[in-house]
């Protein structure tokens, strides 16, 4: 199979998966509360526990992909995710919900790590970041389509409509599994010696992953923090929340590939991350200016801030992808991607608490704190990447520029 055919199949699998996930994320919460009858607090607790379990499961499942083969493991975990989604439809109480949610989160986390290992085995290093950028753009488009389907279910408000959403998500995983099964089997890389604690013994990479987690704290901004900020701290119209979401999705779909085009090697990756830090700081400052302004001025600041935020997001994503692959030892990509990917789960778990407290309650100081923290973490990535590169010269990582 040619490289372009591999890329097309990976893109198709990503698109199918994103459509299902978009529908699920949009409508699942109301299904859990209205159809199953769970209290919102119990849903929140269950999902927090589930994603904590999933973040822990990602590393051993990624290691399984390294040992047993990335293609077979990816297919198996996609099927497991489909089964977990289907199990939500027969849940009648909290215990069953918690079990299904843990199974779903574990399968999703392991699937993400195994799919990254599969990509690493099929795509040469020079082409990975560009392909990942394309997959991110496709994913955003798919999420938008899926969110539309979920919105139709919310409008209908019936149990049958909600069950249709879960069926769509389950089918999306089955389609994804079928597409991945048709890819070539990547060559197995020698894994080399393994420490008892695996990736956790690789201190430079752990530091790199922790810094990336700090940069990912921005993730709840669009879905939670900005809606609350607009409602409680500004005079801007409530419908602007939807407009900012559309702006972000459209920008990533249209420009993520272009933003990642110049990000090659560890030096290029750290430069992109540092640029993202400065742009994010500027975006936080602009968001802060929206408080107390007239509705029109506040809306203008919010749109400008969202534009700066999505630019920072695209550069940071591209730099993070490059670093996570380039600094992982050959033969252990699945394990290392499983660990690096826990940053997304941690950011989604801690981000709402941290950002609602610091931004919505503190106001301008909270925005400036987030911007300063992001900038500091972005600059700390350079020495961390240099440390990780020097720890494994045989991996072929290039020196990391200081500026």
XYZ file of C-alpha atoms in Angstrom:
403
model
C 0.000 0.000 0.000
C 1.377 3.424 -0.951
C 2.043 6.138 1.633
C -0.822 8.257 0.279
C -3.207 5.285 0.513
C -2.151 4.740 4.125
C -2.811 8.424 4.877
C -6.249 8.287 3.233
C -7.248 5.203 5.193
C -6.048 6.692 8.473
C -7.976 9.888 7.678
C -11.136 7.934 6.898
C -10.834 6.012 10.159
C -10.272 9.241 12.094
C -13.259 10.902 10.424
C -15.604 8.016 11.177
C -14.461 7.894 14.794
C -14.811 11.677 15.226
C -18.384 11.739 13.914
C -19.416 9.130 16.462
C -17.554 10.841 19.292
C -19.067 14.221 18.423
C -22.569 12.802 18.669
C -21.738 10.991 21.916
C -20.155 13.979 23.668
C -23.066 16.223 22.725
C -25.955 14.041 23.869
C -24.642 11.462 26.350
C -24.895 13.572 29.513
C -28.641 14.130 29.093
C -29.156 10.435 28.373
C -27.409 9.544 31.613
C -29.515 12.003 33.631
C -32.892 11.869 31.867
C -33.123 8.288 30.611
C -31.081 6.380 33.197
C -32.095 8.778 35.975
C -28.650 9.495 37.447
C -28.075 12.706 39.366
C -25.740 15.124 37.559
C -23.263 14.957 40.450
C -23.082 11.167 40.149
C -22.550 11.419 36.396
C -19.710 13.845 36.987
C -18.177 11.617 39.661
C -18.486 8.519 37.491
C -16.885 10.169 34.476
C -14.044 11.585 36.577
C -13.301 8.149 38.019
C -13.610 6.549 34.577
C -11.165 8.906 32.896
C -8.742 8.542 35.800
C -8.868 4.764 35.261
C -8.503 5.301 31.517
C -5.432 7.470 31.911
C -3.761 4.751 33.974
C -4.787 2.030 31.509
C -3.344 3.907 28.515
C 0.285 3.037 29.322
C -0.041 -0.769 29.659
C -2.353 -0.890 26.640
C 0.183 1.144 24.659
C 2.869 -1.303 25.795
C 0.630 -4.129 24.556
C 0.570 -2.462 21.132
C 4.389 -2.428 21.111
C 4.610 -6.108 22.034
C 1.650 -7.671 20.252
C 1.506 -5.406 17.213
C 0.001 -1.969 16.792
C -2.467 -2.881 14.037
C -4.062 -5.830 15.820
C -4.184 -3.994 19.139
C -5.763 -0.921 17.524
C -8.472 -3.034 15.908
C -9.143 -4.952 19.139
C -9.419 -1.763 21.196
C -11.712 -0.127 18.633
C -13.990 -3.162 18.914
C -13.769 -2.961 22.721
C -14.781 0.712 22.579
C -17.776 -0.166 20.377
C -18.825 -2.804 22.893
C -18.401 -0.362 25.788
C -20.546 2.259 24.037
C -23.209 -0.352 23.397
C -23.189 -1.357 27.067
C -24.404 2.127 28.038
C -27.762 1.297 26.441
C -28.490 -1.474 28.980
C -27.282 0.397 32.078
C -29.960 0.902 34.745
C -28.027 2.279 37.726
C -24.832 3.929 38.931
C -22.804 0.736 39.337
C -23.448 -0.345 35.754
C -22.812 3.169 34.506
C -19.472 3.337 36.337
C -18.383 -0.038 34.934
C -19.363 0.918 31.373
C -17.705 4.337 31.685
C -14.450 2.808 32.949
C -14.471 0.279 30.114
C -15.139 3.032 27.578
C -12.448 5.373 28.925
C -9.867 2.565 29.113
C -10.597 1.420 25.573
C -10.456 5.014 24.277
C -7.129 5.759 26.012
C -5.548 2.514 24.871
C -6.934 2.943 21.370
C -5.388 6.411 21.096
C -1.970 5.078 22.147
C -2.155 2.031 19.862
C -3.271 4.146 16.902
C -0.311 6.479 17.420
C 2.017 3.468 17.513
C 0.427 2.199 14.293
C 0.963 5.566 12.624
C 4.590 5.603 13.792
C 5.131 2.164 12.296
C 3.654 3.085 8.902
C 4.753 6.700 8.406
C 8.393 7.875 8.313
C 9.379 10.389 11.043
C 9.544 13.307 8.598
C 5.885 12.875 7.646
C 4.264 12.199 11.030
C 3.573 15.724 12.245
C 2.098 16.762 8.904
C -0.141 13.704 8.824
C -1.194 14.254 12.435
C -2.110 17.837 11.546
C -4.270 16.533 8.713
C -5.879 14.016 11.037
C -6.601 16.779 13.543
C -8.292 18.854 10.850
C -10.364 15.863 9.735
C -11.207 15.096 13.349
C -12.512 18.613 13.984
C -14.705 18.443 10.903
C -16.031 15.047 12.005
C -16.705 16.294 15.527
C -18.710 19.185 14.090
C -20.824 16.775 12.007
C -21.291 14.490 15.001
C -22.241 17.422 17.226
C -24.937 18.267 14.685
C -26.312 14.741 14.925
C -26.192 14.942 18.697
C -28.009 18.263 18.522
C -30.831 16.613 16.602
C -31.127 14.036 19.382
C -31.204 16.793 21.987
C -33.931 18.562 20.025
C -36.003 15.388 19.878
C -35.362 14.696 23.568
C -36.587 11.096 23.404
C -34.892 7.946 24.648
C -34.975 6.498 21.136
C -33.087 9.536 19.828
C -30.440 9.171 22.533
C -30.068 5.440 21.843
C -29.561 6.274 18.174
C -26.607 8.458 19.179
C -24.980 5.550 21.035
C -25.621 3.309 18.036
C -23.940 5.858 15.742
C -20.890 6.003 18.029
C -20.656 2.214 18.262
C -20.911 1.857 14.482
C -18.246 4.528 14.055
C -15.818 2.412 16.083
C -16.706 -0.657 14.013
C -16.040 1.264 10.782
C -12.792 2.540 12.239
C -11.740 -1.013 13.176
C -12.506 -2.273 9.668
C -10.478 0.508 8.053
C -7.486 -0.017 10.347
C -7.602 -3.778 9.750
C -7.004 -3.081 6.058
C -3.700 -1.291 6.707
C -0.373 -3.073 6.258
C 1.173 -4.685 9.298
C 4.014 -2.374 10.390
C 7.472 -3.796 10.917
C 8.121 -4.683 14.556
C 10.842 -2.579 16.157
C 13.150 -4.094 18.768
C 11.937 -2.874 22.136
C 15.243 -3.021 24.000
C 15.519 -3.343 27.771
C 12.525 -2.333 29.879
C 12.734 -0.848 33.347
C 10.327 -2.161 35.969
C 8.290 1.061 35.910
C 8.640 1.514 32.143
C 8.224 5.055 30.895
C 7.987 6.401 34.458
C 11.713 5.730 34.853
C 12.442 7.999 31.895
C 12.596 11.250 33.870
C 13.240 13.595 30.920
C 10.200 12.297 29.060
C 8.077 12.457 32.222
C 9.019 16.123 32.664
C 8.201 16.765 29.007
C 4.780 15.135 29.403
C 4.056 17.120 32.581
C 4.910 20.404 30.871
C 2.666 19.445 27.964
C -0.132 18.785 30.458
C 0.239 22.352 31.754
C -0.063 23.631 28.184
C -3.207 21.537 27.713
C -4.999 23.196 30.630
C -6.492 25.466 27.956
C -8.720 22.597 26.783
C -11.834 23.446 28.886
C -11.767 27.091 27.801
C -14.293 26.826 24.964
C -16.588 24.232 26.487
C -16.788 25.543 30.051
C -14.761 28.601 31.047
C -15.684 31.028 28.270
C -19.442 30.295 28.506
C -19.290 31.020 32.239
C -17.072 34.076 31.696
C -19.423 35.503 29.065
C -22.474 34.926 31.249
C -21.058 36.187 34.536
C -18.321 38.682 33.687
C -19.262 40.336 30.384
C -22.171 42.033 28.637
C -21.641 40.012 25.444
C -24.630 38.044 24.055
C -24.929 34.399 25.094
C -25.075 33.191 21.473
C -21.441 34.215 21.099
C -20.488 30.962 22.858
C -21.609 29.001 19.810
C -19.879 31.413 17.438
C -16.553 31.018 19.251
C -16.860 27.226 19.058
C -17.531 27.404 15.323
C -14.578 29.769 14.888
C -12.243 27.344 16.664
C -13.459 24.291 14.776
C -13.329 26.007 11.389
C -9.851 27.440 12.017
C -8.371 24.088 13.034
C -10.021 22.360 10.082
C -8.713 24.959 7.633
C -5.289 25.864 9.014
C -3.906 23.082 11.253
C -1.991 21.469 8.388
C -0.481 24.816 7.380
C 0.446 25.613 10.996
C 2.285 22.303 11.318
C 4.082 22.517 7.978
C 7.268 24.109 9.356
C 7.409 22.031 12.516
C 10.163 19.507 11.846
C 12.636 18.065 14.320
C 12.839 18.790 18.010
C 14.274 22.286 17.467
C 11.364 23.270 15.215
C 8.922 21.764 17.695
C 10.213 23.733 20.672
C 10.179 26.946 18.627
C 6.532 26.339 17.748
C 5.677 25.714 21.395
C 7.412 28.924 22.493
C 5.519 30.924 19.855
C 2.315 29.340 21.104
C 3.143 30.461 24.645
C 3.465 34.121 23.623
C 0.275 34.039 21.530
C -1.639 32.367 24.359
C -0.457 35.044 26.788
C -1.720 37.716 24.387
C -5.020 35.897 23.994
C -5.522 35.702 27.756
C -4.890 39.437 28.040
C -7.454 40.157 25.336
C -10.045 37.893 26.975
C -9.557 39.812 30.228
C -10.320 43.107 28.475
C -13.840 41.897 27.658
C -14.943 42.310 31.284
C -16.817 45.546 31.900
C -16.870 46.611 28.245
C -19.989 47.363 26.214
C -21.636 44.363 24.518
C -20.162 45.189 21.103
C -16.660 45.867 22.426
C -16.753 42.796 24.667
C -17.791 40.641 21.707
C -14.911 42.038 19.657
C -12.388 41.259 22.390
C -13.795 37.752 22.793
C -13.576 37.000 19.067
C -10.016 38.358 18.904
C -9.034 36.376 21.984
C -10.535 33.198 20.537
C -8.592 33.797 17.318
C -5.321 34.125 19.236
C -6.172 31.086 21.346
C -6.746 28.838 18.338
C -3.448 29.957 16.750
C -1.681 29.041 19.992
C -3.561 25.726 20.065
C -2.458 24.780 16.549
C 1.224 25.609 17.149
C 1.278 23.901 20.527
C -0.398 20.787 19.133
C 2.067 20.520 16.256
C 5.062 20.986 18.563
C 3.727 18.493 21.082
C 3.120 15.821 18.438
C 6.637 16.188 17.082
C 8.267 16.014 20.506
C 6.182 13.080 21.714
C 7.261 10.945 18.753
C 10.826 12.167 18.265
C 11.806 11.611 21.893
C 10.193 8.196 22.384
C 12.554 5.203 22.046
C 12.076 3.064 18.962
C 9.999 -0.008 19.730
C 8.211 1.627 22.675
C 6.124 4.261 20.890
C 2.807 2.832 22.062
C 3.855 2.828 25.712
C 5.261 6.353 25.501
C 2.271 7.702 23.560
C -0.016 6.146 26.147
C 1.786 8.105 28.856
C 2.016 11.363 26.887
C -1.679 11.104 26.105
C -2.610 11.095 29.787
C -2.018 14.850 29.671
C -5.314 15.239 27.795
C -7.194 13.315 30.488
C -5.534 15.196 33.341
C -6.235 18.549 31.660
C -9.885 17.650 31.108
C -10.194 16.463 34.724
C -8.326 19.234 36.565
C -8.777 22.036 34.027
C -12.430 22.801 34.854
C -11.706 23.146 38.571
C -8.492 25.134 38.134
C -9.757 27.477 35.428
C -13.212 28.186 36.795
C -11.656 29.105 40.139
C -8.827 31.212 38.766
C -10.609 32.886 35.831
C -14.328 33.085 36.533
C -13.868 33.912 40.219
C -10.640 35.964 40.134
C -11.226 37.703 36.819
C -8.308 39.484 35.128
C -5.605 38.137 37.495
C -6.749 34.615 36.650
C -6.421 35.229 32.900
C -2.951 36.687 33.364
C -1.955 33.772 35.599
C -3.021 31.270 32.935
C -1.106 33.173 30.256
C 2.041 33.445 32.395
C 1.873 29.759 33.359
C 1.496 28.771 29.713
C 4.435 30.930 28.660
C 6.656 29.550 31.432
C 5.792 25.954 30.519
C 6.364 26.632 26.822
C 9.884 27.929 27.496
C 10.634 25.070 29.898
C 9.935 22.622 27.057
C 13.230 23.571 25.391
C 15.609 22.398 28.160
C 13.333 19.418 28.854
C 13.489 18.369 25.197
C 17.264 18.892 25.131
C 17.592 16.716 28.238
C 15.437 13.976 26.706
C 17.349 14.115 23.413
C 20.728 13.829 25.155
C 19.488 10.835 27.142
C 19.019 8.741 23.990
C 21.504 9.822 21.293
C 20.962 6.552 19.482
C 17.373 7.525 18.696
C 18.569 10.044 16.175
C 17.059 13.058 17.829
C 18.614 16.268 16.692
C 20.048 18.872 19.086
C 17.499 21.290 20.484
C 18.162 24.947 19.831
C 18.243 27.183 22.890
C 16.407 30.056 21.204
